[in-house]
Structure formats: C-alpha cells, structure tokens
mmCIF file of C-alpha atoms in Angstrom:
data_model
loop_
_atom_site.group_PDB
_atom_site.id
_atom_site.type_symbol
_atom_site.label_atom_id
_atom_site.label_comp_id
_atom_site.label_asym_id
_atom_site.label_seq_id
_atom_site.Cartn_x
_atom_site.Cartn_y
_atom_site.Cartn_z
ATOM 1 C CA UNK E 1 0.000 0.000 0.000
ATOM 2 C CA UNK E 2 1.014 3.571 -0.635
ATOM 3 C CA UNK E 3 1.243 6.018 2.252
ATOM 4 C CA UNK E 4 -2.033 7.932 2.550
ATOM 5 C CA UNK E 5 -0.572 11.444 2.533
ATOM 6 C CA UNK E 6 1.891 10.679 -0.254
ATOM 7 C CA UNK E 7 -0.949 9.354 -2.411
ATOM 8 C CA UNK E 8 -2.930 12.537 -1.767
ATOM 9 C CA UNK E 9 0.121 14.628 -2.652
ATOM 10 C CA UNK E 10 0.271 12.813 -6.001
ATOM 11 C CA UNK E 11 -3.342 13.662 -6.861
ATOM 12 C CA UNK E 12 -3.535 17.370 -6.011
ATOM 13 C CA UNK E 13 -1.092 18.491 -8.781
ATOM 14 C CA UNK E 14 -3.304 16.820 -11.406
ATOM 15 C CA UNK E 15 -5.629 19.849 -10.986
ATOM 16 C CA UNK E 16 -8.965 18.030 -11.378
ATOM 17 C CA UNK E 17 -11.203 21.110 -11.627
ATOM 18 C CA UNK E 18 -14.718 19.945 -12.527
ATOM 19 C CA UNK E 19 -14.798 21.694 -15.913
ATOM 20 C CA UNK E 20 -11.532 20.048 -17.009
ATOM 21 C CA UNK E 21 -12.830 16.582 -17.835
ATOM 22 C CA UNK E 22 -9.415 15.305 -18.933
ATOM 23 C CA UNK E 23 -7.826 16.315 -15.626
ATOM 24 C CA UNK E 24 -10.611 14.736 -13.579
ATOM 25 C CA UNK E 25 -10.275 11.574 -15.668
ATOM 26 C CA UNK E 26 -6.540 11.547 -14.956
ATOM 27 C CA UNK E 27 -7.209 11.374 -11.209
ATOM 28 C CA UNK E 28 -9.801 8.652 -11.720
ATOM 29 C CA UNK E 29 -7.421 6.581 -13.808
ATOM 30 C CA UNK E 30 -4.563 7.099 -11.334
ATOM 31 C CA UNK E 31 -6.723 5.755 -8.509
ATOM 32 C CA UNK E 32 -7.998 2.896 -10.673
ATOM 33 C CA UNK E 33 -4.451 1.784 -11.482
ATOM 34 C CA UNK E 34 -3.452 1.991 -7.825
ATOM 35 C CA UNK E 35 -6.427 -0.036 -6.593
ATOM 36 C CA UNK E 36 -6.102 -2.644 -9.336
ATOM 37 C CA UNK E 37 -2.469 -3.062 -8.330
ATOM 38 C CA UNK E 38 -3.598 -3.696 -4.752
ATOM 39 C CA UNK E 39 -5.867 -6.529 -5.871
ATOM 40 C CA UNK E 40 -9.237 -4.756 -5.756
ATOM 41 C CA UNK E 41 -12.034 -5.405 -8.242
ATOM 42 C CA UNK E 42 -12.014 -2.292 -10.430
ATOM 43 C CA UNK E 43 -14.609 -1.056 -12.924
ATOM 44 C CA UNK E 44 -14.436 2.150 -14.966
ATOM 45 C CA UNK E 45 -17.749 3.438 -16.287
ATOM 46 C CA UNK E 46 -18.166 6.339 -18.718
ATOM 47 C CA UNK E 47 -20.776 9.043 -18.126
ATOM 48 C CA UNK E 48 -20.811 11.973 -20.577
ATOM 49 C CA UNK E 49 -17.078 11.544 -21.325
ATOM 50 C CA UNK E 50 -16.245 11.365 -17.613
ATOM 51 C CA UNK E 51 -14.622 8.227 -16.260
ATOM 52 C CA UNK E 52 -16.213 7.022 -13.033
ATOM 53 C CA UNK E 53 -14.396 4.547 -10.819
ATOM 54 C CA UNK E 54 -16.060 1.801 -8.824
ATOM 55 C CA UNK E 55 -13.763 -0.431 -6.813
ATOM 56 C CA UNK E 56 -14.632 -3.143 -4.317
ATOM 57 C CA UNK E 57 -13.258 -5.982 -2.260
ATOM 58 C CA UNK E 58 -15.815 -8.306 -3.879
ATOM 59 C CA UNK E 59 -16.899 -8.750 -7.529
ATOM 60 C CA UNK E 60 -20.382 -7.262 -7.119
ATOM 61 C CA UNK E 61 -22.107 -3.904 -7.465
ATOM 62 C CA UNK E 62 -23.915 -3.966 -4.110
ATOM 63 C CA UNK E 63 -21.577 -4.880 -1.264
ATOM 64 C CA UNK E 64 -22.600 -4.612 2.389
ATOM 65 C CA UNK E 65 -21.031 -1.161 2.732
ATOM 66 C CA UNK E 66 -20.567 1.465 0.016
ATOM 67 C CA UNK E 67 -18.268 4.456 0.446
ATOM 68 C CA UNK E 68 -18.459 7.567 -1.714
ATOM 69 C CA UNK E 69 -16.251 10.601 -2.288
ATOM 70 C CA UNK E 70 -15.673 12.810 -5.316
ATOM 71 C CA UNK E 71 -12.458 13.486 -7.212
ATOM 72 C CA UNK E 72 -13.364 16.803 -8.859
ATOM 73 C CA UNK E 73 -12.504 20.108 -7.179
ATOM 74 C CA UNK E 74 -13.447 23.776 -7.501
ATOM 75 C CA UNK E 75 -11.087 26.234 -9.248
ATOM 76 C CA UNK E 76 -8.105 27.628 -7.351
ATOM 77 C CA UNK E 77 -4.978 29.723 -7.747
ATOM 78 C CA UNK E 78 -2.045 27.942 -9.399
ATOM 79 C CA UNK E 79 -0.037 27.630 -6.192
ATOM 80 C CA UNK E 80 -2.872 25.752 -4.491
ATOM 81 C CA UNK E 81 -2.181 22.772 -6.724
ATOM 82 C CA UNK E 82 1.264 22.356 -5.158
ATOM 83 C CA UNK E 83 0.644 20.534 -1.859
ATOM 84 C CA UNK E 84 2.472 21.809 1.228
ATOM 85 C CA UNK E 85 2.931 20.222 4.648
ATOM 86 C CA UNK E 86 2.860 22.812 7.443
ATOM 87 C CA UNK E 87 2.585 22.018 11.167
ATOM 88 C CA UNK E 88 0.668 18.784 10.697
ATOM 89 C CA UNK E 89 -1.603 20.139 7.972
ATOM 90 C CA UNK E 90 -1.525 19.370 4.254
ATOM 91 C CA UNK E 91 -2.475 22.463 2.250
ATOM 92 C CA UNK E 92 -3.799 22.374 -1.302
ATOM 93 C CA UNK E 93 -6.956 22.399 -3.377
ATOM 94 C CA UNK E 94 -8.888 19.220 -2.691
ATOM 95 C CA UNK E 95 -6.887 18.302 0.410
ATOM 96 C CA UNK E 96 -10.148 18.317 2.359
ATOM 97 C CA UNK E 97 -12.802 18.604 -0.368
ATOM 98 C CA UNK E 98 -12.606 16.016 -1.554
ATOM 99 C CA UNK E 99 -9.395 14.332 -2.739
ATOM 100 C CA UNK E 100 -8.354 13.589 0.835
ATOM 101 C CA UNK E 101 -11.640 11.793 1.402
ATOM 102 C CA UNK E 102 -11.268 9.885 -1.865
ATOM 103 C CA UNK E 103 -7.848 8.682 -0.743
ATOM 104 C CA UNK E 104 -9.350 7.529 2.566
ATOM 105 C CA UNK E 105 -11.931 5.496 0.618
ATOM 106 C CA UNK E 106 -9.184 3.934 -1.482
ATOM 107 C CA UNK E 107 -7.084 3.020 1.541
ATOM 108 C CA UNK E 108 -10.051 1.506 3.388
ATOM 109 C CA UNK E 109 -10.695 -0.744 0.384
ATOM 110 C CA UNK E 110 -7.085 -1.888 0.355
ATOM 111 C CA UNK E 111 -7.093 -2.645 4.069
ATOM 112 C CA UNK E 112 -10.438 -4.476 3.940
ATOM 113 C CA UNK E 113 -9.551 -6.786 1.041
ATOM 114 C CA UNK E 114 -10.334 -10.342 2.102
ATOM 115 C CA UNK E 115 -11.935 -9.127 5.335
ATOM 116 C CA UNK E 116 -15.213 -7.420 4.370
ATOM 117 C CA UNK E 117 -17.552 -6.706 1.454
ATOM 118 C CA UNK E 118 -16.878 -3.018 0.818
ATOM 119 C CA UNK E 119 -17.073 -0.896 -2.316
ATOM 120 C CA UNK E 120 -16.558 2.741 -3.263
ATOM 121 C CA UNK E 121 -17.829 5.048 -5.982
ATOM 122 C CA UNK E 122 -15.434 7.876 -6.839
ATOM 123 C CA UNK E 123 -17.749 10.536 -8.288
ATOM 124 C CA UNK E 124 -16.385 12.752 -11.060
ATOM 125 C CA UNK E 125 -18.605 15.858 -11.024
ATOM 126 C CA UNK E 126 -20.077 16.410 -7.558
ATOM 127 C CA UNK E 127 -19.121 20.091 -7.520
ATOM 128 C CA UNK E 128 -21.335 20.753 -10.550
ATOM 129 C CA UNK E 129 -24.327 18.534 -9.784
ATOM 130 C CA UNK E 130 -23.257 14.912 -9.411
ATOM 131 C CA UNK E 131 -24.601 13.484 -12.667
ATOM 132 C CA UNK E 132 -21.960 10.728 -12.503
ATOM 133 C CA UNK E 133 -23.216 9.468 -9.147
ATOM 134 C CA UNK E 134 -26.813 9.486 -10.355
ATOM 135 C CA UNK E 135 -25.744 7.465 -13.387
ATOM 136 C CA UNK E 136 -23.922 4.909 -11.246
ATOM 137 C CA UNK E 137 -27.062 4.402 -9.160
ATOM 138 C CA UNK E 138 -29.070 3.993 -12.367
ATOM 139 C CA UNK E 139 -26.583 1.328 -13.480
ATOM 140 C CA UNK E 140 -27.144 -0.761 -10.381
ATOM 141 C CA UNK E 141 -24.410 0.319 -7.969
ATOM 142 C CA UNK E 142 -25.387 0.589 -4.321
ATOM 143 C CA UNK E 143 -25.175 -1.279 -1.025
ATOM 144 C CA UNK E 144 -27.063 -3.867 0.978
ATOM 145 C CA UNK E 145 -26.695 -2.309 4.417
ATOM 146 C CA UNK E 146 -25.240 1.222 4.524
ATOM 147 C CA UNK E 147 -23.871 3.976 2.292
ATOM 148 C CA UNK E 148 -21.320 6.424 3.698
ATOM 149 C CA UNK E 149 -20.797 9.663 1.771
ATOM 150 C CA UNK E 150 -17.575 11.333 2.924
ATOM 151 C CA UNK E 151 -18.255 14.965 2.088
ATOM 152 C CA UNK E 152 -19.614 16.617 5.222
ATOM 153 C CA UNK E 153 -18.661 17.905 8.653
ATOM 154 C CA UNK E 154 -16.005 16.317 10.846
ATOM 155 C CA UNK E 155 -16.885 14.535 14.080
ATOM 156 C CA UNK E 156 -20.546 14.332 13.092
ATOM 157 C CA UNK E 157 -22.980 12.092 11.256
ATOM 158 C CA UNK E 158 -25.342 14.015 8.989
ATOM 159 C CA UNK E 159 -28.620 12.189 8.443
ATOM 160 C CA UNK E 160 -30.353 14.896 6.408
ATOM 161 C CA UNK E 161 -29.631 17.590 3.854
ATOM 162 C CA UNK E 162 -31.819 20.336 2.485
ATOM 163 C CA UNK E 163 -33.346 20.263 -0.959
ATOM 164 C CA UNK E 164 -32.412 22.872 -3.549
ATOM 165 C CA UNK E 165 -34.445 25.037 -5.893
ATOM 166 C CA UNK E 166 -32.452 27.352 -8.134
ATOM 167 C CA UNK E 167 -34.777 29.567 -10.140
ATOM 168 C CA UNK E 168 -34.895 32.804 -12.122
ATOM 169 C CA UNK E 169 -37.187 35.750 -11.452
ATOM 170 C CA UNK E 170 -37.795 37.681 -14.668
ATOM 171 C CA UNK E 171 -39.378 41.123 -15.014
ATOM 172 C CA UNK E 172 -40.662 42.593 -18.270
ATOM 173 C CA UNK E 173 -40.819 46.349 -18.860
ATOM 174 C CA UNK E 174 -40.899 48.874 -21.701
ATOM 175 C CA UNK E 175 -37.638 50.329 -22.989
ATOM 176 C CA UNK E 176 -37.142 54.087 -23.257
ATOM 177 C CA UNK E 177 -34.418 56.708 -23.228
ATOM 178 C CA UNK E 178 -33.248 57.350 -19.665
ATOM 179 C CA UNK E 179 -33.831 61.097 -20.098
ATOM 180 C CA UNK E 180 -37.581 60.445 -20.354
ATOM 181 C CA UNK E 181 -38.329 57.621 -17.890
ATOM 182 C CA UNK E 182 -42.077 58.343 -17.985
ATOM 183 C CA UNK E 183 -42.142 56.970 -21.522
ATOM 184 C CA UNK E 184 -41.060 53.509 -20.385
ATOM 185 C CA UNK E 185 -41.509 50.949 -17.630
ATOM 186 C CA UNK E 186 -38.284 50.054 -15.860
ATOM 187 C CA UNK E 187 -37.819 46.283 -15.552
ATOM 188 C CA UNK E 188 -35.220 46.835 -12.814
ATOM 189 C CA UNK E 189 -37.791 48.577 -10.629
ATOM 190 C CA UNK E 190 -40.257 45.731 -11.171
ATOM 191 C CA UNK E 191 -37.602 43.143 -10.360
ATOM 192 C CA UNK E 192 -36.577 44.899 -7.140
ATOM 193 C CA UNK E 193 -40.175 45.307 -6.005
ATOM 194 C CA UNK E 194 -40.920 41.642 -6.678
ATOM 195 C CA UNK E 195 -37.730 40.476 -4.983
ATOM 196 C CA UNK E 196 -38.438 42.449 -1.812
ATOM 197 C CA UNK E 197 -41.831 40.753 -1.545
ATOM 198 C CA UNK E 198 -40.129 37.365 -1.931
ATOM 199 C CA UNK E 199 -37.472 38.182 0.639
ATOM 200 C CA UNK E 200 -40.146 38.852 3.247
ATOM 201 C CA UNK E 201 -41.277 35.211 2.928
ATOM 202 C CA UNK E 202 -38.046 33.980 4.512
ATOM 203 C CA UNK E 203 -37.543 34.867 8.197
ATOM 204 C CA UNK E 204 -33.977 35.325 9.403
ATOM 205 C CA UNK E 205 -32.216 32.115 10.453
ATOM 206 C CA UNK E 206 -29.868 31.989 13.425
ATOM 207 C CA UNK E 207 -26.744 29.863 13.723
ATOM 208 C CA UNK E 208 -27.575 26.739 15.681
ATOM 209 C CA UNK E 209 -31.228 26.759 14.578
ATOM 210 C CA UNK E 210 -30.757 26.280 10.865
ATOM 211 C CA UNK E 211 -33.211 23.596 9.717
ATOM 212 C CA UNK E 212 -35.484 26.139 8.056
ATOM 213 C CA UNK E 213 -36.083 27.184 4.456
ATOM 214 C CA UNK E 214 -33.680 29.878 3.255
ATOM 215 C CA UNK E 215 -33.217 32.041 0.175
ATOM 216 C CA UNK E 216 -30.243 33.853 -1.287
ATOM 217 C CA UNK E 217 -30.141 36.097 -4.356
ATOM 218 C CA UNK E 218 -27.032 35.041 -6.261
ATOM 219 C CA UNK E 219 -27.091 36.581 -9.761
ATOM 220 C CA UNK E 220 -28.611 39.744 -11.264
ATOM 221 C CA UNK E 221 -28.721 40.798 -14.912
ATOM 222 C CA UNK E 222 -30.307 43.875 -16.496
ATOM 223 C CA UNK E 223 -29.614 46.633 -18.967
ATOM 224 C CA UNK E 224 -27.195 47.093 -21.837
ATOM 225 C CA UNK E 225 -26.125 50.756 -21.673
ATOM 226 C CA UNK E 226 -26.294 53.515 -19.075
ATOM 227 C CA UNK E 227 -28.765 55.754 -20.936
ATOM 228 C CA UNK E 228 -31.494 53.228 -21.742
ATOM 229 C CA UNK E 229 -34.282 52.061 -19.445
ATOM 230 C CA UNK E 230 -34.166 48.262 -19.656
ATOM 231 C CA UNK E 231 -37.181 46.270 -20.737
ATOM 232 C CA UNK E 232 -35.880 43.043 -19.161
ATOM 233 C CA UNK E 233 -34.277 42.205 -15.823
ATOM 234 C CA UNK E 234 -33.688 38.925 -14.084
ATOM 235 C CA UNK E 235 -32.351 37.549 -10.835
ATOM 236 C CA UNK E 236 -31.303 34.038 -9.822
ATOM 237 C CA UNK E 237 -32.386 32.755 -6.421
ATOM 238 C CA UNK E 238 -30.956 29.782 -4.552
ATOM 239 C CA UNK E 239 -33.552 28.343 -2.175
ATOM 240 C CA UNK E 240 -32.852 25.580 0.347
ATOM 241 C CA UNK E 241 -35.956 23.791 1.625
ATOM 242 C CA UNK E 242 -36.787 21.180 4.258
ATOM 243 C CA UNK E 243 -40.081 19.657 3.073
ATOM 244 C CA UNK E 244 -40.413 16.905 0.426
ATOM 245 C CA UNK E 245 -42.605 19.053 -1.852
ATOM 246 C CA UNK E 246 -40.673 22.251 -1.138
ATOM 247 C CA UNK E 247 -39.552 22.896 -4.718
ATOM 248 C CA UNK E 248 -43.077 22.988 -6.149
ATOM 249 C CA UNK E 249 -44.467 24.875 -3.157
ATOM 250 C CA UNK E 250 -41.874 27.610 -3.501
ATOM 251 C CA UNK E 251 -42.212 27.852 -7.278
ATOM 252 C CA UNK E 252 -45.927 28.565 -6.922
ATOM 253 C CA UNK E 253 -45.477 30.894 -3.949
ATOM 254 C CA UNK E 254 -42.787 32.971 -5.684
ATOM 255 C CA UNK E 255 -44.982 33.505 -8.732
ATOM 256 C CA UNK E 256 -48.007 34.460 -6.614
ATOM 257 C CA UNK E 257 -46.173 36.926 -4.390
ATOM 258 C CA UNK E 258 -43.666 38.524 -6.767
ATOM 259 C CA UNK E 259 -45.866 38.991 -9.820
ATOM 260 C CA UNK E 260 -42.825 38.012 -11.895
ATOM 261 C CA UNK E 261 -42.134 35.113 -14.224
ATOM 262 C CA UNK E 262 -40.515 32.255 -12.287
ATOM 263 C CA UNK E 263 -38.426 29.703 -14.175
ATOM 264 C CA UNK E 264 -36.980 26.726 -12.255
ATOM 265 C CA UNK E 265 -33.400 25.946 -13.308
ATOM 266 C CA UNK E 266 -32.162 23.245 -10.934
ATOM 267 C CA UNK E 267 -33.958 21.175 -8.320
ATOM 268 C CA UNK E 268 -32.636 18.626 -5.854
ATOM 269 C CA UNK E 269 -34.720 16.694 -3.318
ATOM 270 C CA UNK E 270 -34.524 17.022 0.436
ATOM 271 C CA UNK E 271 -32.899 13.939 2.009
ATOM 272 C CA UNK E 272 -33.798 12.741 5.515
ATOM 273 C CA UNK E 273 -32.953 9.422 7.200
ATOM 274 C CA UNK E 274 -34.080 8.167 10.600
ATOM 275 C CA UNK E 275 -31.210 8.567 13.056
ATOM 276 C CA UNK E 276 -32.611 5.598 15.019
ATOM 277 C CA UNK E 277 -31.711 3.231 12.167
ATOM 278 C CA UNK E 278 -29.393 0.554 13.660
ATOM 279 C CA UNK E 279 -26.690 0.968 11.003
ATOM 280 C CA UNK E 280 -26.485 4.718 11.646
ATOM 281 C CA UNK E 281 -26.379 4.242 15.406
ATOM 282 C CA UNK E 282 -23.610 1.652 15.036
ATOM 283 C CA UNK E 283 -21.587 4.049 12.899
ATOM 284 C CA UNK E 284 -21.944 6.899 15.402
ATOM 285 C CA UNK E 285 -20.886 4.622 18.260
ATOM 286 C CA UNK E 286 -17.900 3.332 16.285
ATOM 287 C CA UNK E 287 -16.786 6.876 15.479
ATOM 288 C CA UNK E 288 -17.018 7.995 19.103
ATOM 289 C CA UNK E 289 -15.083 4.972 20.344
ATOM 290 C CA UNK E 290 -12.360 5.152 17.692
ATOM 291 C CA UNK E 291 -11.909 8.922 17.419
ATOM 292 C CA UNK E 292 -12.303 9.652 21.125
ATOM 293 C CA UNK E 293 -14.691 12.532 20.487
ATOM 294 C CA UNK E 294 -18.427 13.090 20.968
ATOM 295 C CA UNK E 295 -20.204 12.565 17.642
ATOM 296 C CA UNK E 296 -23.117 14.850 16.825
ATOM 297 C CA UNK E 297 -26.083 13.873 14.698
ATOM 298 C CA UNK E 298 -26.709 16.819 12.386
ATOM 299 C CA UNK E 299 -28.741 18.028 9.425
ATOM 300 C CA UNK E 300 -26.905 19.792 6.612
ATOM 301 C CA UNK E 301 -27.698 23.060 4.879
ATOM 302 C CA UNK E 302 -25.627 22.059 1.853
ATOM 303 C CA UNK E 303 -26.035 19.188 -0.590
ATOM 304 C CA UNK E 304 -23.916 16.139 -1.367
ATOM 305 C CA UNK E 305 -24.204 13.097 -3.600
ATOM 306 C CA UNK E 306 -26.356 11.541 -0.859
ATOM 307 C CA UNK E 307 -29.312 12.970 -2.822
ATOM 308 C CA UNK E 308 -28.650 10.458 -5.602
ATOM 309 C CA UNK E 309 -28.405 7.466 -3.262
ATOM 310 C CA UNK E 310 -31.620 8.281 -1.379
ATOM 311 C CA UNK E 311 -33.787 6.539 -3.978
ATOM 312 C CA UNK E 312 -32.229 3.168 -3.071
ATOM 313 C CA UNK E 313 -33.988 3.014 0.283
ATOM 314 C CA UNK E 314 -30.705 2.197 2.050
ATOM 315 C CA UNK E 315 -29.565 4.292 5.041
ATOM 316 C CA UNK E 316 -27.071 6.995 4.055
ATOM 317 C CA UNK E 317 -24.670 8.704 6.464
ATOM 318 C CA UNK E 318 -22.719 11.827 5.530
ATOM 319 C CA UNK E 319 -19.339 12.233 7.232
ATOM 320 C CA UNK E 320 -16.400 14.576 6.826
ATOM 321 C CA UNK E 321 -12.734 14.597 7.755
ATOM 322 C CA UNK E 322 -11.154 17.392 9.823
ATOM 323 C CA UNK E 323 -10.031 20.264 7.620
ATOM 324 C CA UNK E 324 -10.436 23.985 7.060
ATOM 325 C CA UNK E 325 -11.164 26.662 4.470
ATOM 326 C CA UNK E 326 -12.995 24.384 2.025
ATOM 327 C CA UNK E 327 -13.191 26.122 -1.391
ATOM 328 C CA UNK E 328 -11.041 28.884 0.094
ATOM 329 C CA UNK E 329 -7.564 30.282 -0.406
ATOM 330 C CA UNK E 330 -5.985 28.145 2.316
ATOM 331 C CA UNK E 331 -7.766 24.792 2.110
ATOM 332 C CA UNK E 332 -6.052 22.185 4.277
ATOM 333 C CA UNK E 333 -6.590 18.836 5.978
ATOM 334 C CA UNK E 334 -5.336 17.645 9.361
ATOM 335 C CA UNK E 335 -3.029 14.796 8.355
ATOM 336 C CA UNK E 336 -3.171 12.883 11.646
ATOM 337 C CA UNK E 337 -6.953 13.196 11.770
ATOM 338 C CA UNK E 338 -7.235 11.987 8.163
ATOM 339 C CA UNK E 339 -5.307 8.851 9.098
ATOM 340 C CA UNK E 340 -7.496 8.415 12.194
ATOM 341 C CA UNK E 341 -10.624 8.493 10.029
ATOM 342 C CA UNK E 342 -9.075 5.880 7.751
ATOM 343 C CA UNK E 343 -8.413 3.628 10.752
ATOM 344 C CA UNK E 344 -11.931 4.153 12.090
ATOM 345 C CA UNK E 345 -13.652 3.398 8.786
ATOM 346 C CA UNK E 346 -11.486 0.337 8.213
ATOM 347 C CA UNK E 347 -12.407 -1.111 11.600
ATOM 348 C CA UNK E 348 -16.087 -0.275 11.118
ATOM 349 C CA UNK E 349 -16.168 -1.809 7.623
ATOM 350 C CA UNK E 350 -14.520 -5.008 8.777
ATOM 351 C CA UNK E 351 -17.092 -5.411 11.532
ATOM 352 C CA UNK E 352 -19.841 -5.187 8.907
ATOM 353 C CA UNK E 353 -18.316 -8.095 6.995
#
C-alpha cells in the first residue's frame, strides 16, 4: 500500500477542476491503477465523457457497505495545486474537499480486502451537480446495508440535507431613453419590487437553529447601456428547503407573491434518514469509540451526492474529515486526523463483513 498522505500529494497536482474533464479523468485513472495493483475489483464506467471509478473488495455492485467521495474540485490559484505540509496540515486544493476523502476510501478498500464486502464510488462531477453518481445508481451500484458519503462535517454524522431550488425571477418592462423615464416601464424597478416581496417570505435564520427554508439572491442581470431604461431584468435565487414538496411549493409561492415570471433551473430533493436506524447508530458509536470525540447527529444546509443514493432506500450517512477553508484560499486537511478516520472506517467496515 502507498502512504495515505503521499498518495494525496500525487493527486492534487493533477488539478482536477470539474470543468476540465481530462484532468478529472486523470485522477480517476490514477486511482484505478493503484487499486487494481492492490488486488481490488475495479470497474471504470463512462458518463458523458467522464470516467467514473467503482472499486470493491468483492466482484459485485452492491456490497454490504458502500463508500463515496468525489475526485473533482473547484477552481483555485495555481499555487494551491502544489501541496504543502505545514505544522501537521496538508495544504492544497482538494486536500479536504474532496481528494483527501477519496484517498481515505481507497485506503479503506485496500485494508479491507479479504476481510469485508466493501465498495466505493469515486464521483467525477459532484461540484457541478453529481450526474456521474446518479448514473452509477441507475446502473445498479449501491449497497445492501449502509452507504457512507464522505463529504460533510467532521466529528458528526449528517442524516439529512436540504433540498435545492435554483430559479430565475424575470421582469418585463418597456424600454425608453433614460432622459424620459415616464415613456417607459423600468424592468429593474419591477424586479426589485418583486424580490423584496419574496425576501419577506423567509424569516432570518440563526446559527444553531438552521433547519429552516432559506433564500439567497445570487445573480442579477439587467440593462445594456447607461442611458437606456431596460425592458428586461432577471435575478437568480438559490432556495434551500426542508419539506419533500418544497420545490413545487416555492415555485408557486414565488410567482403568486412577486408577480414576476418564475423559471426553475435546478432542483434537488430534500434527504432525511431516521437517526434511530441501527446501522447509523452503530456508525456513530464506532466513530465515538475510535476517534475519542463526541459525535453529533446533524442536518446539513448544503447538498452532497447523498441525494442520488436516497432513492435506493438504504440508510445513508454523511461524514467529513477534519479540515479547514474548504473552497477557500488556504484549504487544508489535518493529516493525523485523516489517518485516524481511515483507521476508524477500516475497523467499522470489517465489523460489517
């Protein structure tokens, strides 16, 4: 077996930014070659030109335990693709989100070979929607007992994540010269008025009490020149919801309240699992015993590839390894803690087998 940190240091310089399919494929193929060399059962699927790796200790698509992490990363400055070790931390894009987690999955497979029925899907586009994970589920990959998505908070088990509705509010006006505004109808004014009505539908959310629907305006577009009243204006909203029918409820409510045209762009379902499920309780207990820390049960504001596994009816747990500044300028992972998570997951997986 390769050393965990050295393997991670080999992957970061490959620069697997989601939009660069060739670079993401290079990471996938590097991991596939490594795992095949360690005696794992390796399958490479193709989804929209992206290579998706499935590896397992057994020659089947639904082992007892399925691990999942993604190998694509968000863009970064050039120097972030040169990994650096500083005071016990490994710095670099993907060190914590999510190449470090992918390496943990790979190492757990190697250590469980001949001891447990464990598999892993290495997603290739999670940062831009996770189509590759959805396709793998459609092709029959899954688990019999538990799925663990490693893409969340450290020292916690997330058993729920909010759904997503990304939509566009569009206002229509009448163009005119800006010197005679009474001759037109300003689409920007209409958009602002409609948005303010929408904003009032979402009460403020406090840290620590976050399992509520939220809305953020993320993009605005209007006008072409400074001396023309625009006849069109639009705004993109990102809504996170907690109810199963939240996307449709909010689409209707936005249209009713704003008076604007509402066009859904992206939707993702809310995911909730019962924390009393035995497999989830066993995982939490194993984490607490192995890591020596209290393990919280939490619900996530963000989304992971767990949304694609939910349809299988198998419990899904979302974990994360200890790191900092995900997607930021100084992303890093705690190297000792990363190894501790690898040890914990290996022991847990072997008990399942």
